Amino acid sequence: MDADALQKLIHLLQATDDPLIQEQALITLSNSAAFSVNQDIIRNLDGLSVIGGMLSDCVPKVKEKALNALNNLSMNIKNQEKIQVYIKQVCRNIESAPLNSDLQLAGLRLLTNMSVTNDYHEKMTNSIPCFLHLLSEGTERTQIQVLKVLVNLSANPAMTRHLLRAQVPSLLLLFDNCTNRDILLRALVFAANLKKNMNNEDGATIEDQYSEDSIFFTLCRDSAPFTQKLASLLHHPDTEVKEQVVKILTQ
């Protein structure tokens, strides 16, 4: 689509209250945003703020399509600088959306792109308990998507203590030979990142700041059950899984 057509779509979004028209316009913008040249055009036409405004819409399908459009647009660094102002709204949408819904997954996909660099992690800190709740209660599809976000956050040393303080009693259940391979591998990378960052803190961690049902206790303080789980995974048929297990055990 050329700039004129994209501008008409953006103006249409601003002019209509019809959710069906809004959905179709957002789908078209989302498809257009798959092409890098259009990502710049849409930003220059102030399309990001118009699409971002749709995140406050009361119609779930409109919010979902807006998130999908922003997800495609977020593949562009300059666009990320504009989209980051909506991260907290995206987090609110994820928290309020029905569990395992398309709306929730669309929000998580956008956060995955926005968390590839460390630049905007701080804006997601307050939603860590929500992410871990989804990890415990979500379907496999939801678990995979939320683990993508958690792996990105755990790679940032500045997020380590926020993650270690969080509570997720069912975390150990993921480290099992019966667990979906994609979930298991990402859970292992998540744990490996946290253990690595812990080891790099030169013993500065104050254990009293962590509750007994925190991730810290599961992975570090009362780690015997976790170690037993890892030992059983040494017999896993997947090479990458075994490599991650060895990485954790030798840290």
PDB file of C-alpha atoms in Angstrom:
ATOM      1  CA  MET A   1       0.000   0.000   0.000  1.00  0.00           C
ATOM      2  CA  ASP A   2       1.191   3.540  -0.730  1.00  0.00           C
ATOM      3  CA  ALA A   3       1.288   6.370   1.792  1.00  0.00           C
ATOM      4  CA  ASP A   4      -2.047   7.822   0.640  1.00  0.00           C
ATOM      5  CA  ALA A   5      -3.876   4.534   1.163  1.00  0.00           C
ATOM      6  CA  LEU A   6      -2.283   4.060   4.581  1.00  0.00           C
ATOM      7  CA  GLN A   7      -3.247   7.594   5.571  1.00  0.00           C
ATOM      8  CA  LYS A   8      -6.866   6.933   4.571  1.00  0.00           C
ATOM      9  CA  LEU A   9      -6.897   3.813   6.766  1.00  0.00           C
ATOM     10  CA  ILE A  10      -5.519   5.742   9.729  1.00  0.00           C
ATOM     11  CA  HIS A  11      -8.092   8.508   9.226  1.00  0.00           C
ATOM     12  CA  LEU A  12     -10.822   5.871   8.976  1.00  0.00           C
ATOM     13  CA  LEU A  13      -9.770   4.480  12.360  1.00  0.00           C
ATOM     14  CA  GLN A  14     -10.082   7.933  13.865  1.00  0.00           C
ATOM     15  CA  ALA A  15     -13.421   8.688  12.230  1.00  0.00           C
ATOM     16  CA  THR A  16     -15.453   5.535  12.914  1.00  0.00           C
ATOM     17  CA  ASP A  17     -16.890   3.981  16.069  1.00  0.00           C
ATOM     18  CA  ASP A  18     -17.982   0.828  14.245  1.00  0.00           C
ATOM     19  CA  PRO A  19     -15.940  -2.040  15.744  1.00  0.00           C
ATOM     20  CA  LEU A  20     -16.233  -4.151  12.584  1.00  0.00           C
ATOM     21  CA  ILE A  21     -14.759  -1.370  10.450  1.00  0.00           C
ATOM     22  CA  GLN A  22     -12.079  -0.749  13.080  1.00  0.00           C
ATOM     23  CA  GLU A  23     -11.152  -4.440  13.073  1.00  0.00           C
ATOM     24  CA  GLN A  24     -10.821  -4.555   9.299  1.00  0.00           C
ATOM     25  CA  ALA A  25      -8.770  -1.370   9.189  1.00  0.00           C
ATOM     26  CA  LEU A  26      -6.448  -2.695  11.907  1.00  0.00           C
ATOM     27  CA  ILE A  27      -6.056  -6.038  10.122  1.00  0.00           C
ATOM     28  CA  THR A  28      -5.107  -4.227   6.916  1.00  0.00           C
ATOM     29  CA  LEU A  29      -2.637  -1.998   8.766  1.00  0.00           C
ATOM     30  CA  SER A  30      -1.199  -5.051  10.497  1.00  0.00           C
ATOM     31  CA  ASN A  31      -0.685  -6.843   7.185  1.00  0.00           C
ATOM     32  CA  SER A  32       0.871  -3.717   5.694  1.00  0.00           C
ATOM     33  CA  ALA A  33       3.224  -3.417   8.666  1.00  0.00           C
ATOM     34  CA  ALA A  34       4.767  -6.769   7.746  1.00  0.00           C
ATOM     35  CA  PHE A  35       6.738  -4.766   5.148  1.00  0.00           C
ATOM     36  CA  SER A  36       9.536  -2.641   6.627  1.00  0.00           C
ATOM     37  CA  VAL A  37       8.967   0.339   4.330  1.00  0.00           C
ATOM     38  CA  ASN A  38       5.377   0.616   5.587  1.00  0.00           C
ATOM     39  CA  GLN A  39       6.536   0.536   9.218  1.00  0.00           C
ATOM     40  CA  ASP A  40       8.241   3.889   8.700  1.00  0.00           C
ATOM     41  CA  ILE A  41       5.350   5.350   6.711  1.00  0.00           C
ATOM     42  CA  ILE A  42       2.781   4.424   9.379  1.00  0.00           C
ATOM     43  CA  ARG A  43       4.972   5.980  12.087  1.00  0.00           C
ATOM     44  CA  ASN A  44       5.451   9.179  10.087  1.00  0.00           C
ATOM     45  CA  LEU A  45       1.685   9.426   9.595  1.00  0.00           C
ATOM     46  CA  ASP A  46       1.240   9.245  13.397  1.00  0.00           C
ATOM     47  CA  GLY A  47      -0.406   5.868  12.963  1.00  0.00           C
ATOM     48  CA  LEU A  48       1.249   4.441  16.071  1.00  0.00           C
ATOM     49  CA  SER A  49      -0.608   6.779  18.406  1.00  0.00           C
ATOM     50  CA  VAL A  50      -3.903   6.135  16.601  1.00  0.00           C
ATOM     51  CA  ILE A  51      -3.457   2.361  16.834  1.00  0.00           C
ATOM     52  CA  GLY A  52      -2.199   2.664  20.414  1.00  0.00           C
ATOM     53  CA  GLY A  53      -5.365   4.553  21.293  1.00  0.00           C
ATOM     54  CA  MET A  54      -7.351   1.470  20.321  1.00  0.00           C
ATOM     55  CA  LEU A  55      -5.848  -0.425  23.287  1.00  0.00           C
ATOM     56  CA  SER A  56      -8.328   1.398  25.528  1.00  0.00           C
ATOM     57  CA  ASP A  57     -11.304   0.283  23.433  1.00  0.00           C
ATOM     58  CA  CYS A  58     -13.947  -1.718  25.266  1.00  0.00           C
ATOM     59  CA  VAL A  59     -14.298  -4.270  22.443  1.00  0.00           C
ATOM     60  CA  PRO A  60     -11.819  -7.138  22.963  1.00  0.00           C
ATOM     61  CA  LYS A  61     -11.495  -7.941  19.249  1.00  0.00           C
ATOM     62  CA  VAL A  62     -10.537  -4.343  18.472  1.00  0.00           C
ATOM     63  CA  LYS A  63      -7.862  -4.384  21.194  1.00  0.00           C
ATOM     64  CA  GLU A  64      -6.571  -7.724  19.920  1.00  0.00           C
ATOM     65  CA  LYS A  65      -6.249  -6.450  16.344  1.00  0.00           C
ATOM     66  CA  ALA A  66      -4.552  -3.265  17.587  1.00  0.00           C
ATOM     67  CA  LEU A  67      -2.022  -5.400  19.507  1.00  0.00           C
ATOM     68  CA  ASN A  68      -1.379  -7.490  16.399  1.00  0.00           C
ATOM     69  CA  ALA A  69      -0.725  -4.343  14.380  1.00  0.00           C
ATOM     70  CA  LEU A  70       1.624  -2.928  17.013  1.00  0.00           C
ATOM     71  CA  ASN A  71       3.379  -6.283  17.157  1.00  0.00           C
ATOM     72  CA  ASN A  72       4.258  -6.096  13.464  1.00  0.00           C
ATOM     73  CA  LEU A  73       5.179  -2.431  13.774  1.00  0.00           C
ATOM     74  CA  SER A  74       7.460  -3.162  16.750  1.00  0.00           C
ATOM     75  CA  MET A  75       9.975  -4.924  14.510  1.00  0.00           C
ATOM     76  CA  ASN A  76      11.328  -1.426  13.869  1.00  0.00           C
ATOM     77  CA  ILE A  77      13.600   0.194  16.518  1.00  0.00           C
ATOM     78  CA  LYS A  78      12.248   3.711  15.932  1.00  0.00           C
ATOM     79  CA  ASN A  79       8.730   2.356  16.256  1.00  0.00           C
ATOM     80  CA  GLN A  80       9.631   0.663  19.536  1.00  0.00           C
ATOM     81  CA  GLU A  81      10.587   4.068  20.938  1.00  0.00           C
ATOM     82  CA  LYS A  82       7.020   5.215  20.249  1.00  0.00           C
ATOM     83  CA  ILE A  83       5.279   1.964  21.239  1.00  0.00           C
ATOM     84  CA  GLN A  84       7.020   1.731  24.627  1.00  0.00           C
ATOM     85  CA  VAL A  85       4.624   4.325  26.065  1.00  0.00           C
ATOM     86  CA  TYR A  86       1.841   1.698  25.722  1.00  0.00           C
ATOM     87  CA  ILE A  87       3.665  -1.134  27.530  1.00  0.00           C
ATOM     88  CA  LYS A  88       1.853  -0.629  30.835  1.00  0.00           C
ATOM     89  CA  GLN A  89      -1.494  -0.508  29.013  1.00  0.00           C
ATOM     90  CA  VAL A  90      -0.551  -3.739  27.208  1.00  0.00           C
ATOM     91  CA  CYS A  91       0.259  -5.317  30.578  1.00  0.00           C
ATOM     92  CA  ARG A  92      -3.132  -4.227  31.935  1.00  0.00           C
ATOM     93  CA  ASN A  93      -4.846  -5.746  28.902  1.00  0.00           C
ATOM     94  CA  ILE A  94      -3.016  -9.038  29.471  1.00  0.00           C
ATOM     95  CA  GLU A  95      -4.001  -9.094  33.149  1.00  0.00           C
ATOM     96  CA  SER A  96      -7.674  -8.304  32.518  1.00  0.00           C
ATOM     97  CA  ALA A  97      -8.107 -10.536  29.460  1.00  0.00           C
ATOM     98  CA  PRO A  98      -9.701 -13.990  29.813  1.00  0.00           C
ATOM     99  CA  LEU A  99      -7.114 -16.686  30.487  1.00  0.00           C
ATOM    100  CA  ASN A 100      -5.634 -18.156  27.272  1.00  0.00           C
ATOM    101  CA  SER A 101      -7.638 -15.761  25.082  1.00  0.00           C
ATOM    102  CA  ASP A 102      -6.403 -14.443  21.736  1.00  0.00           C
ATOM    103  CA  LEU A 103      -6.298 -10.984  23.312  1.00  0.00           C
ATOM    104  CA  GLN A 104      -3.963 -12.186  26.061  1.00  0.00           C
ATOM    105  CA  LEU A 105      -1.702 -13.964  23.578  1.00  0.00           C
ATOM    106  CA  ALA A 106      -1.566 -10.904  21.308  1.00  0.00           C
ATOM    107  CA  GLY A 107      -0.373  -8.811  24.259  1.00  0.00           C
ATOM    108  CA  LEU A 108       2.285 -11.362  25.176  1.00  0.00           C
ATOM    109  CA  ARG A 109       3.549 -11.487  21.597  1.00  0.00           C
ATOM    110  CA  LEU A 110       3.979  -7.709  21.592  1.00  0.00           C
ATOM    111  CA  LEU A 111       5.813  -7.802  24.935  1.00  0.00           C
ATOM    112  CA  THR A 112       8.103 -10.503  23.543  1.00  0.00           C
ATOM    113  CA  ASN A 113       9.242  -8.130  20.807  1.00  0.00           C
ATOM    114  CA  MET A 114       9.465  -5.187  23.200  1.00  0.00           C
ATOM    115  CA  SER A 115      11.594  -7.168  25.679  1.00  0.00           C
ATOM    116  CA  VAL A 116      14.250  -8.348  23.221  1.00  0.00           C
ATOM    117  CA  THR A 117      16.444  -5.469  24.443  1.00  0.00           C
ATOM    118  CA  ASN A 118      16.747  -4.357  28.064  1.00  0.00           C
ATOM    119  CA  ASP A 119      15.478  -0.857  27.309  1.00  0.00           C
ATOM    120  CA  TYR A 120      11.869  -1.317  28.430  1.00  0.00           C
ATOM    121  CA  HIS A 121      12.073  -4.137  30.990  1.00  0.00           C
ATOM    122  CA  GLU A 122      11.427  -1.814  33.913  1.00  0.00           C
ATOM    123  CA  LYS A 123       7.969  -1.020  32.545  1.00  0.00           C
ATOM    124  CA  MET A 124       7.069  -4.732  32.852  1.00  0.00           C
ATOM    125  CA  THR A 125       8.307  -5.232  36.432  1.00  0.00           C
ATOM    126  CA  ASN A 126       4.919  -4.891  38.129  1.00  0.00           C
ATOM    127  CA  SER A 127       3.432  -7.523  35.816  1.00  0.00           C
ATOM    128  CA  ILE A 128       5.913 -10.281  36.736  1.00  0.00           C
ATOM    129  CA  PRO A 129       3.401 -11.886  39.174  1.00  0.00           C
ATOM    130  CA  CYS A 130       0.837 -11.922  36.357  1.00  0.00           C
ATOM    131  CA  PHE A 131       3.297 -13.555  33.962  1.00  0.00           C
ATOM    132  CA  LEU A 132       4.087 -16.262  36.498  1.00  0.00           C
ATOM    133  CA  HIS A 133       0.385 -16.830  37.163  1.00  0.00           C
ATOM    134  CA  LEU A 134      -0.084 -17.413  33.432  1.00  0.00           C
ATOM    135  CA  LEU A 135       2.873 -19.798  33.500  1.00  0.00           C
ATOM    136  CA  SER A 136       1.131 -21.817  36.222  1.00  0.00           C
ATOM    137  CA  GLU A 137      -2.447 -21.673  34.954  1.00  0.00           C
ATOM    138  CA  GLY A 138      -2.205 -21.218  31.198  1.00  0.00           C
ATOM    139  CA  THR A 139      -2.419 -23.729  28.371  1.00  0.00           C
ATOM    140  CA  GLU A 140       0.766 -24.859  26.637  1.00  0.00           C
ATOM    141  CA  ARG A 141       0.308 -22.131  24.029  1.00  0.00           C
ATOM    142  CA  THR A 142       0.106 -19.476  26.741  1.00  0.00           C
ATOM    143  CA  GLN A 143       3.015 -20.987  28.676  1.00  0.00           C
ATOM    144  CA  ILE A 144       5.289 -20.888  25.635  1.00  0.00           C
ATOM    145  CA  GLN A 145       4.421 -17.270  24.915  1.00  0.00           C
ATOM    146  CA  VAL A 146       4.854 -16.061  28.502  1.00  0.00           C
ATOM    147  CA  LEU A 147       8.146 -17.957  28.796  1.00  0.00           C
ATOM    148  CA  LYS A 148       9.457 -16.028  25.792  1.00  0.00           C
ATOM    149  CA  VAL A 149       8.891 -12.827  27.784  1.00  0.00           C
ATOM    150  CA  LEU A 150      10.334 -14.303  30.995  1.00  0.00           C
ATOM    151  CA  VAL A 151      13.453 -15.558  29.223  1.00  0.00           C
ATOM    152  CA  ASN A 152      14.057 -12.069  27.817  1.00  0.00           C
ATOM    153  CA  LEU A 153      13.576 -10.488  31.256  1.00  0.00           C
ATOM    154  CA  SER A 154      15.803 -13.057  32.977  1.00  0.00           C
ATOM    155  CA  ALA A 155      18.675 -12.283  30.606  1.00  0.00           C
ATOM    156  CA  ASN A 156      18.834  -8.793  32.139  1.00  0.00           C
ATOM    157  CA  PRO A 157      20.788  -8.785  35.459  1.00  0.00           C
ATOM    158  CA  ALA A 158      18.785  -5.745  36.602  1.00  0.00           C
ATOM    159  CA  MET A 159      15.619  -7.876  36.616  1.00  0.00           C
ATOM    160  CA  THR A 160      17.088 -10.800  38.575  1.00  0.00           C
ATOM    161  CA  ARG A 161      15.919  -9.803  42.050  1.00  0.00           C
ATOM    162  CA  HIS A 162      12.442  -8.872  40.831  1.00  0.00           C
ATOM    163  CA  LEU A 163      12.095 -12.339  39.324  1.00  0.00           C
ATOM    164  CA  LEU A 164      13.648 -14.210  42.261  1.00  0.00           C
ATOM    165  CA  ARG A 165      11.226 -12.523  44.700  1.00  0.00           C
ATOM    166  CA  ALA A 166       8.220 -13.671  42.706  1.00  0.00           C
ATOM    167  CA  GLN A 167       6.162 -16.659  43.789  1.00  0.00           C
ATOM    168  CA  VAL A 168       5.279 -19.576  41.546  1.00  0.00           C
ATOM    169  CA  PRO A 169       4.727 -22.753  43.621  1.00  0.00           C
ATOM    170  CA  SER A 170       4.222 -24.898  40.515  1.00  0.00           C
ATOM    171  CA  LEU A 171       7.544 -23.943  38.897  1.00  0.00           C
ATOM    172  CA  LEU A 172       9.167 -27.313  39.670  1.00  0.00           C
ATOM    173  CA  LEU A 173       6.402 -29.110  37.777  1.00  0.00           C
ATOM    174  CA  LEU A 174       7.755 -27.727  34.497  1.00  0.00           C
ATOM    175  CA  PHE A 175      11.103 -29.493  34.884  1.00  0.00           C
ATOM    176  CA  ASP A 176       9.862 -32.930  33.917  1.00  0.00           C
ATOM    177  CA  ASN A 177      10.553 -35.360  31.082  1.00  0.00           C
ATOM    178  CA  CYS A 178       6.828 -35.295  30.225  1.00  0.00           C
ATOM    179  CA  THR A 179       6.747 -31.515  29.761  1.00  0.00           C
ATOM    180  CA  ASN A 180       6.307 -30.139  26.234  1.00  0.00           C
ATOM    181  CA  ARG A 181       9.822 -29.772  24.837  1.00  0.00           C
ATOM    182  CA  ASP A 182       9.437 -26.077  23.898  1.00  0.00           C
ATOM    183  CA  ILE A 183       8.144 -25.252  27.384  1.00  0.00           C
ATOM    184  CA  LEU A 184      10.838 -27.308  29.122  1.00  0.00           C
ATOM    185  CA  LEU A 185      13.672 -25.797  27.106  1.00  0.00           C
ATOM    186  CA  ARG A 186      12.541 -22.236  27.755  1.00  0.00           C
ATOM    187  CA  ALA A 187      12.007 -22.959  31.459  1.00  0.00           C
ATOM    188  CA  LEU A 188      15.572 -24.275  31.639  1.00  0.00           C
ATOM    189  CA  VAL A 189      16.955 -21.197  29.883  1.00  0.00           C
ATOM    190  CA  PHE A 190      14.971 -19.023  32.310  1.00  0.00           C
ATOM    191  CA  ALA A 191      16.471 -20.873  35.295  1.00  0.00           C
ATOM    192  CA  ALA A 192      19.968 -20.841  33.771  1.00  0.00           C
ATOM    193  CA  ASN A 193      19.812 -17.063  33.257  1.00  0.00           C
ATOM    194  CA  LEU A 194      18.747 -16.465  36.857  1.00  0.00           C
ATOM    195  CA  LYS A 195      21.409 -18.791  38.277  1.00  0.00           C
ATOM    196  CA  LYS A 196      24.088 -17.129  36.144  1.00  0.00           C
ATOM    197  CA  ASN A 197      23.063 -13.654  37.276  1.00  0.00           C
ATOM    198  CA  MET A 198      22.957 -14.814  40.894  1.00  0.00           C
ATOM    199  CA  ASN A 199      26.497 -16.154  40.648  1.00  0.00           C
ATOM    200  CA  ASN A 200      27.700 -12.854  39.186  1.00  0.00           C
ATOM    201  CA  GLU A 201      26.423 -10.898  42.189  1.00  0.00           C
ATOM    202  CA  ASP A 202      29.452 -11.968  44.273  1.00  0.00           C
ATOM    203  CA  GLY A 203      27.383 -13.152  47.222  1.00  0.00           C
ATOM    204  CA  ALA A 204      25.595  -9.835  47.619  1.00  0.00           C
ATOM    205  CA  THR A 205      22.168 -11.454  47.818  1.00  0.00           C
ATOM    206  CA  ILE A 206      20.402 -11.081  51.163  1.00  0.00           C
ATOM    207  CA  GLU A 207      18.392 -14.258  51.611  1.00  0.00           C
ATOM    208  CA  ASP A 208      16.007 -12.705  54.149  1.00  0.00           C
ATOM    209  CA  GLN A 209      14.383 -10.641  51.404  1.00  0.00           C
ATOM    210  CA  TYR A 210      12.975 -13.782  49.751  1.00  0.00           C
ATOM    211  CA  SER A 211       9.937 -15.712  50.994  1.00  0.00           C
ATOM    212  CA  GLU A 212       9.951 -19.496  51.233  1.00  0.00           C
ATOM    213  CA  ASP A 213       7.698 -19.875  48.196  1.00  0.00           C
ATOM    214  CA  SER A 214       9.789 -17.555  46.016  1.00  0.00           C
ATOM    215  CA  ILE A 215      11.674 -18.574  42.898  1.00  0.00           C
ATOM    216  CA  PHE A 216      14.888 -17.917  44.845  1.00  0.00           C
ATOM    217  CA  PHE A 217      14.095 -20.671  47.348  1.00  0.00           C
ATOM    218  CA  THR A 218      13.084 -23.082  44.581  1.00  0.00           C
ATOM    219  CA  LEU A 219      16.221 -22.579  42.503  1.00  0.00           C
ATOM    220  CA  CYS A 220      18.844 -21.602  45.074  1.00  0.00           C
ATOM    221  CA  ARG A 221      18.042 -21.834  48.770  1.00  0.00           C
ATOM    222  CA  ASP A 222      16.138 -25.119  48.982  1.00  0.00           C
ATOM    223  CA  SER A 223      17.440 -26.480  45.708  1.00  0.00           C
ATOM    224  CA  ALA A 224      17.555 -30.240  46.415  1.00  0.00           C
ATOM    225  CA  PRO A 225      14.185 -30.972  44.708  1.00  0.00           C
ATOM    226  CA  PHE A 226      15.231 -28.819  41.739  1.00  0.00           C
ATOM    227  CA  THR A 227      18.575 -30.616  41.481  1.00  0.00           C
ATOM    228  CA  GLN A 228      16.787 -33.972  41.539  1.00  0.00           C
ATOM    229  CA  LYS A 229      14.536 -32.812  38.712  1.00  0.00           C
ATOM    230  CA  LEU A 230      17.587 -31.724  36.704  1.00  0.00           C
ATOM    231  CA  ALA A 231      19.315 -35.053  37.290  1.00  0.00           C
ATOM    232  CA  SER A 232      16.355 -36.916  35.801  1.00  0.00           C
ATOM    233  CA  LEU A 233      16.451 -34.606  32.765  1.00  0.00           C
ATOM    234  CA  LEU A 234      19.999 -35.714  31.959  1.00  0.00           C
ATOM    235  CA  HIS A 235      18.317 -38.698  30.302  1.00  0.00           C
ATOM    236  CA  HIS A 236      16.043 -36.514  28.151  1.00  0.00           C
ATOM    237  CA  PRO A 237      16.219 -37.426  24.428  1.00  0.00           C
ATOM    238  CA  ASP A 238      16.636 -33.803  23.299  1.00  0.00           C
ATOM    239  CA  THR A 239      20.250 -32.600  23.063  1.00  0.00           C
ATOM    240  CA  GLU A 240      19.442 -28.935  23.727  1.00  0.00           C
ATOM    241  CA  VAL A 241      17.541 -29.849  26.880  1.00  0.00           C
ATOM    242  CA  LYS A 242      20.487 -31.860  28.187  1.00  0.00           C
ATOM    243  CA  GLU A 243      22.901 -29.030  27.336  1.00  0.00           C
ATOM    244  CA  GLN A 244      20.841 -26.569  29.377  1.00  0.00           C
ATOM    245  CA  VAL A 245      20.652 -28.994  32.292  1.00  0.00           C
ATOM    246  CA  VAL A 246      24.431 -29.429  32.319  1.00  0.00           C
ATOM    247  CA  LYS A 247      24.833 -25.642  32.084  1.00  0.00           C
ATOM    248  CA  ILE A 248      22.736 -25.154  35.225  1.00  0.00           C
ATOM    249  CA  LEU A 249      24.360 -27.997  37.173  1.00  0.00           C
ATOM    250  CA  THR A 250      27.860 -26.719  36.452  1.00  0.00           C
ATOM    251  CA  GLN A 251      27.233 -23.062  37.274  1.00  0.00           C
TER     252      GLN A 251
END
